[in-house]
PDB file of C-alpha atoms and ligand atoms in Angstrom:
ATOM      1  CA  UNK A 344     -10.504  -2.971  -7.674  1.00  0.00           C
ATOM      2  CA  UNK A 345      -9.526   0.251  -5.953  1.00  0.00           C
ATOM      3  CA  UNK A 346      -5.832   0.822  -6.554  1.00  0.00           C
ATOM      4  CA  UNK A 347      -3.751   3.372  -4.651  1.00  0.00           C
ATOM      5  CA  UNK A 348      -0.407   1.819  -5.552  1.00  0.00           C
ATOM      6  CA  UNK A 349       2.478   4.235  -4.879  1.00  0.00           C
ATOM      7  CA  UNK A 350       0.123   7.160  -4.231  1.00  0.00           C
ATOM      8  CA  UNK A 351       1.506   9.361  -1.471  1.00  0.00           C
ATOM      9  CA  UNK A 352      -1.131  10.335   1.066  1.00  0.00           C
ATOM     10  CA  UNK A 353      -1.105  12.555   4.154  1.00  0.00           C
ATOM     11  CA  UNK A 354      -3.756  11.660   6.748  1.00  0.00           C
ATOM     12  CA  UNK A 355      -4.163  13.968   9.748  1.00  0.00           C
ATOM     13  CA  UNK A 356      -5.096  12.317  13.049  1.00  0.00           C
ATOM     14  CA  UNK A 357      -4.001   8.838  11.979  1.00  0.00           C
ATOM     15  CA  UNK A 358      -3.272   7.544  15.470  1.00  0.00           C
ATOM     16  CA  UNK A 359      -6.815   6.504  16.358  1.00  0.00           C
ATOM     17  CA  UNK A 360     -10.368   5.944  15.101  1.00  0.00           C
ATOM     18  CA  UNK A 361     -11.340   6.823  11.542  1.00  0.00           C
ATOM     19  CA  UNK A 362      -7.903   8.252  10.684  1.00  0.00           C
ATOM     20  CA  UNK A 363      -6.179   5.036  11.772  1.00  0.00           C
ATOM     21  CA  UNK A 364      -8.569   2.958   9.618  1.00  0.00           C
ATOM     22  CA  UNK A 365      -7.879   5.249   6.646  1.00  0.00           C
ATOM     23  CA  UNK A 366      -4.103   4.770   7.096  1.00  0.00           C
ATOM     24  CA  UNK A 367      -4.441   0.973   7.231  1.00  0.00           C
ATOM     25  CA  UNK A 368      -6.826   0.674   4.264  1.00  0.00           C
ATOM     26  CA  UNK A 369      -4.693   3.045   2.145  1.00  0.00           C
ATOM     27  CA  UNK A 370      -1.556   1.038   3.020  1.00  0.00           C
ATOM     28  CA  UNK A 371      -3.380  -2.191   2.138  1.00  0.00           C
ATOM     29  CA  UNK A 372      -4.170  -0.662  -1.262  1.00  0.00           C
ATOM     30  CA  UNK A 373      -0.510   0.147  -1.877  1.00  0.00           C
ATOM     31  CA  UNK A 374      -0.312   3.823  -0.843  1.00  0.00           C
ATOM     32  CA  UNK A 375       2.693   5.378   0.882  1.00  0.00           C
ATOM     33  CA  UNK A 376       1.161   6.709   4.073  1.00  0.00           C
ATOM     34  CA  UNK A 377       2.262   9.801   5.974  1.00  0.00           C
ATOM     35  CA  UNK A 378       0.109  10.370   9.026  1.00  0.00           C
ATOM     36  CA  UNK A 379       0.076  12.861  11.850  1.00  0.00           C
ATOM     37  CA  UNK A 380      -0.742  12.381  15.489  1.00  0.00           C
ATOM     38  CA  UNK A 381      -0.923  14.889  18.281  1.00  0.00           C
ATOM     39  CA  UNK A 382      -0.921  13.269  21.741  1.00  0.00           C
ATOM     40  CA  UNK A 383      -1.169   9.504  21.102  1.00  0.00           C
ATOM     41  CA  UNK A 384       2.441   8.529  20.363  1.00  0.00           C
ATOM     42  CA  UNK A 385       1.997   4.906  21.526  1.00  0.00           C
ATOM     43  CA  UNK A 386      -1.058   4.405  19.286  1.00  0.00           C
ATOM     44  CA  UNK A 387       0.774   6.099  16.406  1.00  0.00           C
ATOM     45  CA  UNK A 388       3.717   3.701  16.817  1.00  0.00           C
ATOM     46  CA  UNK A 389       1.284   0.760  16.641  1.00  0.00           C
ATOM     47  CA  UNK A 390      -0.223   2.063  13.379  1.00  0.00           C
ATOM     48  CA  UNK A 391       3.280   2.441  11.967  1.00  0.00           C
ATOM     49  CA  UNK A 392       4.164  -1.116  12.974  1.00  0.00           C
ATOM     50  CA  UNK A 393       0.968  -2.516  11.414  1.00  0.00           C
ATOM     51  CA  UNK A 394       1.748  -0.781   8.127  1.00  0.00           C
ATOM     52  CA  UNK A 395       5.355  -1.981   8.157  1.00  0.00           C
ATOM     53  CA  UNK A 396       4.112  -5.554   8.853  1.00  0.00           C
ATOM     54  CA  UNK A 397       2.016  -5.313   5.665  1.00  0.00           C
ATOM     55  CA  UNK A 398       5.196  -4.380   3.811  1.00  0.00           C
ATOM     56  CA  UNK A 399       3.973  -0.808   3.387  1.00  0.00           C
ATOM     57  CA  UNK A 400       5.925   2.461   3.422  1.00  0.00           C
ATOM     58  CA  UNK A 401       5.007   4.868   6.198  1.00  0.00           C
ATOM     59  CA  UNK A 402       6.058   8.051   8.015  1.00  0.00           C
ATOM     60  CA  UNK A 403       4.446   9.295  11.220  1.00  0.00           C
ATOM     61  CA  UNK A 404       4.836  12.903  12.318  1.00  0.00           C
ATOM     62  CA  UNK A 405       3.833  14.569  15.569  1.00  0.00           C
ATOM     63  CA  UNK A 406       2.006  17.783  14.626  1.00  0.00           C
ATOM     64  CA  UNK A 407      -0.734  19.997  15.962  1.00  0.00           C
ATOM     65  CA  UNK A 408      -3.085  20.895  13.088  1.00  0.00           C
ATOM     66  CA  UNK A 409      -3.902  24.149  14.898  1.00  0.00           C
ATOM     67  CA  UNK A 410      -0.353  25.349  14.164  1.00  0.00           C
ATOM     68  CA  UNK A 411       0.280  26.522  10.587  1.00  0.00           C
ATOM     69  CA  UNK A 412       4.078  26.130  10.723  1.00  0.00           C
ATOM     70  CA  UNK A 413       3.787  22.542  11.969  1.00  0.00           C
ATOM     71  CA  UNK A 414       1.394  21.755   9.086  1.00  0.00           C
ATOM     72  CA  UNK A 415       3.808  23.290   6.593  1.00  0.00           C
ATOM     73  CA  UNK A 416       6.576  21.108   8.040  1.00  0.00           C
ATOM     74  CA  UNK A 417       4.416  17.974   7.575  1.00  0.00           C
ATOM     75  CA  UNK A 418       4.150  18.680   3.830  1.00  0.00           C
ATOM     76  CA  UNK A 419       7.885  19.503   3.596  1.00  0.00           C
ATOM     77  CA  UNK A 420       8.871  16.254   5.349  1.00  0.00           C
ATOM     78  CA  UNK A 421       6.525  14.288   3.087  1.00  0.00           C
ATOM     79  CA  UNK A 422       8.059  15.764  -0.054  1.00  0.00           C
ATOM     80  CA  UNK A 423      11.578  15.182   1.287  1.00  0.00           C
ATOM     81  CA  UNK A 424      10.859  11.491   1.931  1.00  0.00           C
ATOM     82  CA  UNK A 425       8.516  10.568  -0.932  1.00  0.00           C
ATOM     83  CA  UNK A 426       9.236  13.330  -3.546  1.00  0.00           C
ATOM     84  CA  UNK A 427       5.566  13.881  -4.341  1.00  0.00           C
ATOM     85  CA  UNK A 428       2.117  14.229  -2.751  1.00  0.00           C
ATOM     86  CA  UNK A 429      -1.053  12.831  -4.308  1.00  0.00           C
ATOM     87  CA  UNK A 430      -3.761  12.860  -1.643  1.00  0.00           C
ATOM     88  CA  UNK A 431      -4.514  14.882   1.493  1.00  0.00           C
ATOM     89  CA  UNK A 432      -7.103  13.591   3.971  1.00  0.00           C
ATOM     90  CA  UNK A 433      -8.058  16.193   6.589  1.00  0.00           C
ATOM     91  CA  UNK A 434      -9.414  13.948   9.312  1.00  0.00           C
ATOM     92  CA  UNK A 435      -8.172  15.308  12.666  1.00  0.00           C
ATOM     93  CA  UNK A 436     -11.055  16.621  14.721  1.00  0.00           C
ATOM     94  CA  UNK A 437     -12.380  17.067  18.246  1.00  0.00           C
ATOM     95  CA  UNK A 438     -15.658  17.642  20.061  1.00  0.00           C
ATOM     96  CA  UNK A 439     -16.337  19.819  23.122  1.00  0.00           C
ATOM     97  CA  UNK A 440     -20.099  19.278  23.443  1.00  0.00           C
ATOM     98  CA  UNK A 441     -22.094  21.661  25.656  1.00  0.00           C
ATOM     99  CA  UNK A 442     -25.321  23.618  25.552  1.00  0.00           C
ATOM    100  CA  UNK A 443     -24.539  27.098  24.233  1.00  0.00           C
ATOM    101  CA  UNK A 444     -25.368  28.791  27.555  1.00  0.00           C
ATOM    102  CA  UNK A 445     -22.608  26.708  29.191  1.00  0.00           C
ATOM    103  CA  UNK A 446     -20.090  26.979  26.345  1.00  0.00           C
ATOM    104  CA  UNK A 447     -16.924  28.979  26.973  1.00  0.00           C
ATOM    105  CA  UNK A 448     -15.014  30.890  24.336  1.00  0.00           C
ATOM    106  CA  UNK A 449     -12.239  28.287  24.855  1.00  0.00           C
ATOM    107  CA  UNK A 450     -14.670  25.428  23.966  1.00  0.00           C
ATOM    108  CA  UNK A 451     -15.648  27.365  20.842  1.00  0.00           C
ATOM    109  CA  UNK A 452     -12.083  28.254  19.826  1.00  0.00           C
ATOM    110  CA  UNK A 453     -10.590  24.792  20.386  1.00  0.00           C
ATOM    111  CA  UNK A 454     -13.159  23.144  18.120  1.00  0.00           C
ATOM    112  CA  UNK A 455     -13.060  25.798  15.383  1.00  0.00           C
ATOM    113  CA  UNK A 456      -9.250  25.956  15.471  1.00  0.00           C
ATOM    114  CA  UNK A 457      -8.765  22.172  15.314  1.00  0.00           C
ATOM    115  CA  UNK A 458     -11.505  21.217  12.867  1.00  0.00           C
ATOM    116  CA  UNK A 459     -11.826  24.242  10.565  1.00  0.00           C
ATOM    117  CA  UNK A 460      -8.568  26.177  10.876  1.00  0.00           C
ATOM    118  CA  UNK A 461      -6.707  22.837  10.982  1.00  0.00           C
ATOM    119  CA  UNK A 462      -8.261  21.958   7.625  1.00  0.00           C
ATOM    120  CA  UNK A 463      -7.166  25.362   6.258  1.00  0.00           C
ATOM    121  CA  UNK A 464      -3.638  24.970   7.679  1.00  0.00           C
ATOM    122  CA  UNK A 465      -3.039  21.580   6.048  1.00  0.00           C
ATOM    123  CA  UNK A 466      -4.775  22.379   2.766  1.00  0.00           C
ATOM    124  CA  UNK A 467      -2.976  25.726   2.408  1.00  0.00           C
ATOM    125  CA  UNK A 468       0.318  23.924   3.029  1.00  0.00           C
ATOM    126  CA  UNK A 469      -0.378  21.230   0.403  1.00  0.00           C
ATOM    127  CA  UNK A 470      -2.102  23.279  -2.293  1.00  0.00           C
ATOM    128  CA  UNK A 471       1.041  24.793  -3.852  1.00  0.00           C
ATOM    129  CA  UNK A 472       2.412  21.307  -4.524  1.00  0.00           C
ATOM    130  CA  UNK A 473      -0.897  20.223  -6.072  1.00  0.00           C
ATOM    131  CA  UNK A 474      -1.041  23.393  -8.219  1.00  0.00           C
ATOM    132  CA  UNK A 475       2.540  22.898  -9.463  1.00  0.00           C
ATOM    133  CA  UNK A 476       1.858  19.238 -10.279  1.00  0.00           C
ATOM    134  CA  UNK A 477      -1.515  20.057 -11.884  1.00  0.00           C
ATOM    135  CA  UNK A 478      -2.786  17.020  -9.979  1.00  0.00           C
ATOM    136  CA  UNK A 479      -4.114  16.378  -6.493  1.00  0.00           C
ATOM    137  CA  UNK A 480      -6.943  15.093  -4.381  1.00  0.00           C
ATOM    138  CA  UNK A 481      -8.292  16.410  -1.091  1.00  0.00           C
ATOM    139  CA  UNK A 482     -10.806  14.607   1.113  1.00  0.00           C
ATOM    140  CA  UNK A 483     -12.166  16.526   4.080  1.00  0.00           C
ATOM    141  CA  UNK A 484     -13.874  14.646   6.890  1.00  0.00           C
ATOM    142  CA  UNK A 485     -16.856  16.728   7.983  1.00  0.00           C
ATOM    143  CA  UNK A 486     -19.930  15.287   9.747  1.00  0.00           C
ATOM    144  CA  UNK A 487     -23.684  14.895   9.448  1.00  0.00           C
ATOM    145  CA  UNK A 488     -23.676  17.487  12.291  1.00  0.00           C
ATOM    146  CA  UNK A 489     -22.424  20.006   9.739  1.00  0.00           C
ATOM    147  CA  UNK A 490     -25.377  19.253   7.475  1.00  0.00           C
ATOM    148  CA  UNK A 491     -28.337  19.070   9.842  1.00  0.00           C
ATOM    149  CA  UNK A 492     -27.083  20.696  13.079  1.00  0.00           C
ATOM    150  CA  UNK A 493     -26.927  18.816  16.387  1.00  0.00           C
ATOM    151  CA  UNK A 494     -28.024  20.265  19.732  1.00  0.00           C
ATOM    152  CA  UNK A 495     -25.121  20.825  22.203  1.00  0.00           C
ATOM    153  CA  UNK A 496     -22.734  20.880  19.223  1.00  0.00           C
ATOM    154  CA  UNK A 497     -23.005  24.494  18.013  1.00  0.00           C
ATOM    155  CA  UNK A 498     -19.199  24.761  17.924  1.00  0.00           C
ATOM    156  CA  UNK A 499     -18.775  21.390  16.204  1.00  0.00           C
ATOM    157  CA  UNK A 500     -21.655  21.861  13.737  1.00  0.00           C
ATOM    158  CA  UNK A 501     -20.298  25.320  12.815  1.00  0.00           C
ATOM    159  CA  UNK A 502     -16.814  23.899  12.230  1.00  0.00           C
ATOM    160  CA  UNK A 503     -18.113  21.018  10.116  1.00  0.00           C
ATOM    161  CA  UNK A 504     -20.499  23.209   8.076  1.00  0.00           C
ATOM    162  CA  UNK A 505     -17.510  25.522   7.545  1.00  0.00           C
ATOM    163  CA  UNK A 506     -15.515  22.630   6.108  1.00  0.00           C
ATOM    164  CA  UNK A 507     -18.310  21.990   3.579  1.00  0.00           C
ATOM    165  CA  UNK A 508     -18.365  25.629   2.394  1.00  0.00           C
ATOM    166  CA  UNK A 509     -14.566  25.710   2.252  1.00  0.00           C
ATOM    167  CA  UNK A 510     -14.470  22.506   0.197  1.00  0.00           C
ATOM    168  CA  UNK A 511     -17.113  23.603  -2.325  1.00  0.00           C
ATOM    169  CA  UNK A 512     -15.383  26.947  -2.918  1.00  0.00           C
ATOM    170  CA  UNK A 513     -11.989  25.289  -3.276  1.00  0.00           C
ATOM    171  CA  UNK A 514     -13.334  22.546  -5.570  1.00  0.00           C
ATOM    172  CA  UNK A 515     -14.442  25.232  -8.053  1.00  0.00           C
ATOM    173  CA  UNK A 516     -11.225  27.238  -7.613  1.00  0.00           C
ATOM    174  CA  UNK A 517      -8.787  24.386  -8.296  1.00  0.00           C
ATOM    175  CA  UNK A 518     -10.734  22.202 -10.750  1.00  0.00           C
ATOM    176  CA  UNK A 519      -8.884  23.862 -13.685  1.00  0.00           C
ATOM    177  CA  UNK A 520      -5.662  22.454 -12.174  1.00  0.00           C
ATOM    178  CA  UNK A 521      -6.993  18.881 -12.079  1.00  0.00           C
ATOM    179  CA  UNK A 522      -7.338  18.964  -8.289  1.00  0.00           C
ATOM    180  CA  UNK A 523     -10.421  17.359  -6.769  1.00  0.00           C
ATOM    181  CA  UNK A 524     -11.914  18.310  -3.392  1.00  0.00           C
ATOM    182  CA  UNK A 525     -14.604  16.209  -1.742  1.00  0.00           C
ATOM    183  CA  UNK A 526     -16.235  15.924   1.655  1.00  0.00           C
ATOM    184  CA  UNK A 527     -17.255  12.850   3.629  1.00  0.00           C
ATOM    185  CA  UNK A 528     -19.941  13.295   6.291  1.00  0.00           C
ATOM    186  CA  UNK A 529     -19.992  10.353   8.691  1.00  0.00           C
ATOM    187  CA  UNK A 530     -22.918   9.829  11.028  1.00  0.00           C
ATOM    188  CA  UNK A 531     -22.178   7.966  14.261  1.00  0.00           C
ATOM    189  CA  UNK A 532     -19.047   5.816  13.943  1.00  0.00           C
ATOM    190  CA  UNK A 533     -17.707   3.464  16.641  1.00  0.00           C
ATOM    191  CA  UNK A 534     -14.582   5.355  17.764  1.00  0.00           C
ATOM    192  CA  UNK A 535     -13.455   6.869  21.096  1.00  0.00           C
ATOM    193  CA  UNK A 536     -15.435   9.999  20.149  1.00  0.00           C
ATOM    194  CA  UNK A 537     -18.739   8.059  20.346  1.00  0.00           C
ATOM    195  CA  UNK A 538     -18.037   5.046  22.574  1.00  0.00           C
ATOM    196  CA  UNK A 539     -17.056   7.410  25.416  1.00  0.00           C
ATOM    197  CA  UNK A 540     -20.572   8.917  25.482  1.00  0.00           C
ATOM    198  CA  UNK A 541     -23.035   8.158  28.328  1.00  0.00           C
ATOM    199  CA  UNK A 542     -24.990   4.876  27.954  1.00  0.00           C
ATOM    200  CA  UNK A 543     -28.421   6.617  27.702  1.00  0.00           C
ATOM    201  CA  UNK A 544     -27.105   9.020  25.033  1.00  0.00           C
ATOM    202  CA  UNK A 545     -25.705   6.056  23.063  1.00  0.00           C
ATOM    203  CA  UNK A 546     -29.093   4.273  23.231  1.00  0.00           C
ATOM    204  CA  UNK A 547     -30.866   7.390  21.927  1.00  0.00           C
ATOM    205  CA  UNK A 548     -28.329   7.567  19.111  1.00  0.00           C
ATOM    206  CA  UNK A 549     -28.897   3.923  18.100  1.00  0.00           C
ATOM    207  CA  UNK A 550     -32.676   4.466  18.037  1.00  0.00           C
ATOM    208  CA  UNK A 551     -32.257   7.439  15.704  1.00  0.00           C
ATOM    209  CA  UNK A 552     -30.266   5.489  13.084  1.00  0.00           C
ATOM    210  CA  UNK A 553     -32.466   3.685  10.507  1.00  0.00           C
ATOM    211  CA  UNK A 554     -29.862   0.883  10.111  1.00  0.00           C
ATOM    212  CA  UNK A 555     -29.835   0.537  13.943  1.00  0.00           C
ATOM    213  CA  UNK A 556     -26.090   0.347  14.403  1.00  0.00           C
ATOM    214  CA  UNK A 557     -23.011   2.516  14.544  1.00  0.00           C
ATOM    215  CA  UNK A 558     -20.812   2.648  11.465  1.00  0.00           C
ATOM    216  CA  UNK A 559     -17.298   1.228  11.598  1.00  0.00           C
ATOM    217  CA  UNK A 560     -14.125   3.246  10.962  1.00  0.00           C
ATOM    218  CA  UNK A 561     -13.312   0.764   8.174  1.00  0.00           C
ATOM    219  CA  UNK A 562     -16.561   1.583   6.334  1.00  0.00           C
ATOM    220  CA  UNK A 563     -15.561   5.269   6.295  1.00  0.00           C
ATOM    221  CA  UNK A 564     -12.022   4.353   5.252  1.00  0.00           C
ATOM    222  CA  UNK A 565     -13.192   2.367   2.203  1.00  0.00           C
ATOM    223  CA  UNK A 566     -15.376   5.265   1.054  1.00  0.00           C
ATOM    224  CA  UNK A 567     -12.384   7.584   1.475  1.00  0.00           C
ATOM    225  CA  UNK A 568     -10.218   5.174  -0.542  1.00  0.00           C
ATOM    226  CA  UNK A 569     -12.729   5.112  -3.397  1.00  0.00           C
ATOM    227  CA  UNK A 570     -13.125   8.911  -3.459  1.00  0.00           C
ATOM    228  CA  UNK A 571      -9.320   9.289  -3.452  1.00  0.00           C
ATOM    229  CA  UNK A 572      -8.761   6.772  -6.235  1.00  0.00           C
ATOM    230  CA  UNK A 573      -8.645   7.335  -9.983  1.00  0.00           C
ATOM    231  CA  UNK A 574     -12.015   5.507 -10.209  1.00  0.00           C
ATOM    232  CA  UNK A 575     -13.545   8.702  -8.786  1.00  0.00           C
ATOM    233  CA  UNK A 576     -11.769  11.095 -11.164  1.00  0.00           C
ATOM    234  CA  UNK A 577     -15.031  12.789 -12.215  1.00  0.00           C
ATOM    235  CA  UNK A 578     -16.226  13.434  -8.652  1.00  0.00           C
ATOM    236  CA  UNK A 579     -15.429  16.848  -7.161  1.00  0.00           C
ATOM    237  CA  UNK A 580     -17.198  19.285  -4.834  1.00  0.00           C
ATOM    238  CA  UNK A 581     -19.326  16.402  -3.606  1.00  0.00           C
ATOM    239  CA  UNK A 582     -20.589  15.946  -0.043  1.00  0.00           C
ATOM    240  CA  UNK A 583     -21.084  12.249   0.682  1.00  0.00           C
ATOM    241  CA  UNK A 584     -22.966  11.007   3.754  1.00  0.00           C
ATOM    242  CA  UNK A 585     -22.110   7.666   5.365  1.00  0.00           C
ATOM    243  CA  UNK A 586     -24.539   7.484   8.249  1.00  0.00           C
ATOM    244  CA  UNK A 587     -26.796   4.410   8.191  1.00  0.00           C
ATOM    245  CA  UNK A 588     -29.627   6.643   7.018  1.00  0.00           C
ATOM    246  CA  UNK A 589     -29.426   9.081   9.968  1.00  0.00           C
ATOM    247  CA  UNK A 590     -29.870  12.216   7.880  1.00  0.00           C
ATOM    248  CA  UNK A 591     -32.452  10.938   5.377  1.00  0.00           C
TER     249      UNK A 591
HETATM  250  P1  LIG B 710     -10.957  10.195  17.508  1.00  0.00           P
HETATM  251  O1  LIG B 710     -11.206  11.038  18.719  1.00  0.00           O
HETATM  252  O2  LIG B 710     -11.027   8.714  17.629  1.00  0.00           O
HETATM  253  O3  LIG B 710      -9.516  10.570  16.875  1.00  0.00           O
HETATM  254  C1  LIG B 710      -9.212  11.909  16.611  1.00  0.00           C
HETATM  255  C2  LIG B 710      -7.888  12.009  15.906  1.00  0.00           C
HETATM  256  O4  LIG B 710      -7.609  13.393  15.674  1.00  0.00           O
HETATM  257  C3  LIG B 710      -6.746  11.448  16.728  1.00  0.00           C
HETATM  258  O5  LIG B 710      -5.851  10.770  15.901  1.00  0.00           O
HETATM  259  C4  LIG B 710      -6.107  12.699  17.315  1.00  0.00           C
HETATM  260  O6  LIG B 710      -4.718  12.577  17.528  1.00  0.00           O
HETATM  261  C5  LIG B 710      -6.331  13.699  16.193  1.00  0.00           C
HETATM  262  N1  LIG B 710      -6.272  15.083  16.695  1.00  0.00           N
HETATM  263  C6  LIG B 710      -7.061  15.682  17.614  1.00  0.00           C
HETATM  264  N2  LIG B 710      -6.668  16.952  17.813  1.00  0.00           N
HETATM  265  C7  LIG B 710      -5.596  17.159  16.998  1.00  0.00           C
HETATM  266  C8  LIG B 710      -4.736  18.270  16.758  1.00  0.00           C
HETATM  267  N3  LIG B 710      -4.894  19.437  17.378  1.00  0.00           N
HETATM  268  N4  LIG B 710      -3.740  18.112  15.855  1.00  0.00           N
HETATM  269  C9  LIG B 710      -3.562  16.941  15.206  1.00  0.00           C
HETATM  270  N5  LIG B 710      -4.344  15.852  15.403  1.00  0.00           N
HETATM  271  C10 LIG B 710      -5.344  15.969  16.290  1.00  0.00           C
HETATM  272  O7  LIG B 710     -11.966  10.746  16.420  1.00  0.00           O
HETATM  273  P2  LIG B 710     -12.731  10.002  15.219  1.00  0.00           P
HETATM  274  O8  LIG B 710     -11.839   9.020  14.591  1.00  0.00           O
HETATM  275  O9  LIG B 710     -14.044   9.592  15.714  1.00  0.00           O
HETATM  276  O10 LIG B 710     -12.971  11.237  14.236  1.00  0.00           O
HETATM  277  C11 LIG B 710     -12.172  11.494  13.099  1.00  0.00           C
HETATM  278  C12 LIG B 710     -12.845  12.577  12.274  1.00  0.00           C
HETATM  279  O11 LIG B 710     -14.149  12.135  11.897  1.00  0.00           O
HETATM  280  C13 LIG B 710     -13.047  13.880  13.046  1.00  0.00           C
HETATM  281  O12 LIG B 710     -12.868  14.982  12.191  1.00  0.00           O
HETATM  282  C14 LIG B 710     -14.497  13.802  13.483  1.00  0.00           C
HETATM  283  O13 LIG B 710     -15.046  15.070  13.695  1.00  0.00           O
HETATM  284  C15 LIG B 710     -15.111  13.086  12.292  1.00  0.00           C
HETATM  285  N6  LIG B 710     -16.366  12.434  12.593  1.00  0.00           N
HETATM  286  C16 LIG B 710     -16.435  11.419  13.518  1.00  0.00           C
HETATM  287  C17 LIG B 710     -17.651  10.822  13.786  1.00  0.00           C
HETATM  288  C18 LIG B 710     -17.803   9.706  14.757  1.00  0.00           C
HETATM  289  O14 LIG B 710     -18.953   9.306  15.004  1.00  0.00           O
HETATM  290  N7  LIG B 710     -16.759   9.137  15.312  1.00  0.00           N
HETATM  291  C19 LIG B 710     -18.883  11.278  13.115  1.00  0.00           C
HETATM  292  C20 LIG B 710     -18.689  12.338  12.177  1.00  0.00           C
HETATM  293  C21 LIG B 710     -17.470  12.892  11.930  1.00  0.00           C
HETATM  294  P3  LIG B 710      -4.078  12.157  18.973  1.00  0.00           P
HETATM  295  O15 LIG B 710      -4.922  11.071  19.553  1.00  0.00           O
HETATM  296  O16 LIG B 710      -2.709  11.689  18.574  1.00  0.00           O
HETATM  297  O17 LIG B 710      -4.027  13.383  19.825  1.00  0.00           O
END
C-alpha cells in the first residue's frame, strides 16, 4: 500500500488535468494537499470540495508560477497552515505549439517562463525548508517531448529538457540532505492540453502510441504518488516515462 498519511504536499496547477488527479489521489492516500491554480477558480473550488468530501485537508491558492514572490508566498502560506512541507510537485505547464519560423519571442518566453522558470521559482522557494528539515521530495512533471523532441514544440521541448537537467543537477546537490528529486515524463494524456487538438492530429497521435490509447491523468497521479512515497526512498535523479510505449 502506498501511504501518504499526513504528508504535506504542494501541487502546482491543481485545478485541472494531471495536477487535479494528483491532488485527488494524494488526498485519497491521506496527504494534506495545498494546490495552486492560476485562472480556473471555479475548477479549483470543485477540487477543494471533492477533497473536503473525502474528509481530507486542503488549501487552494491562486498563484502565477512565473512570479517568484507569489511562489514564495505559496510556501509561506503552506508552512503557516500545516507547519511543515514534505513533497513538492511541479506540474503547472503550458504549450504554445508553432513551427519555429512562425514562433514569436512571446510564444518562446511564455512557455519557458511557465514551465522552466516556474519550476525554479517553486523549487527555490521550497528548498530552504527541505534543507532545514533534512528531508524532502520533489517531483517535476516534464514530458516525453523533453526527451525525444517534438516538431512544432521547440519552446516546449526546450523547457521540458531543461527541467530534466535541472532535476538531475539538483538531485546530486541535495542528496546529502535526504532530499530526493525525480522527473516524470508523460506521453499523451487525456487532458484539455491534448483533447483540444485537431481531430487529424489526435488520430496521428493514437497511431504513434504502441498501446493505442491516451494515458489517463489518474495513471500519472498514481506514479507520482509512488515516487513521492517512502516506498521510493532509494529513487532519486530518475527520469520515468509513462507513455504507452511512445518513446521506446
Ligand atoms: P492542463 O492544461 O490540463 O492544466 C494545466 C494546469 O497548469 C492548470 O491547472 C493551470 O491552471 C496550470 N497553469 C498554467 N499556467 C500557469 C501559471 N502561469 N501559473 C500557475 N499555474 C498555471 O495541462 P495537463 O494537465 O495536461 O498538464 C500538466 C503537466 O503535465 C504540464 O506540465 C504538462 O506540460 C505536462 N504534460 C502533459 C501531457 C499531456 O499529454 N497532457 C504530456 C506530457 C506532459 P489554471 O487552469 O488555473 O490557469
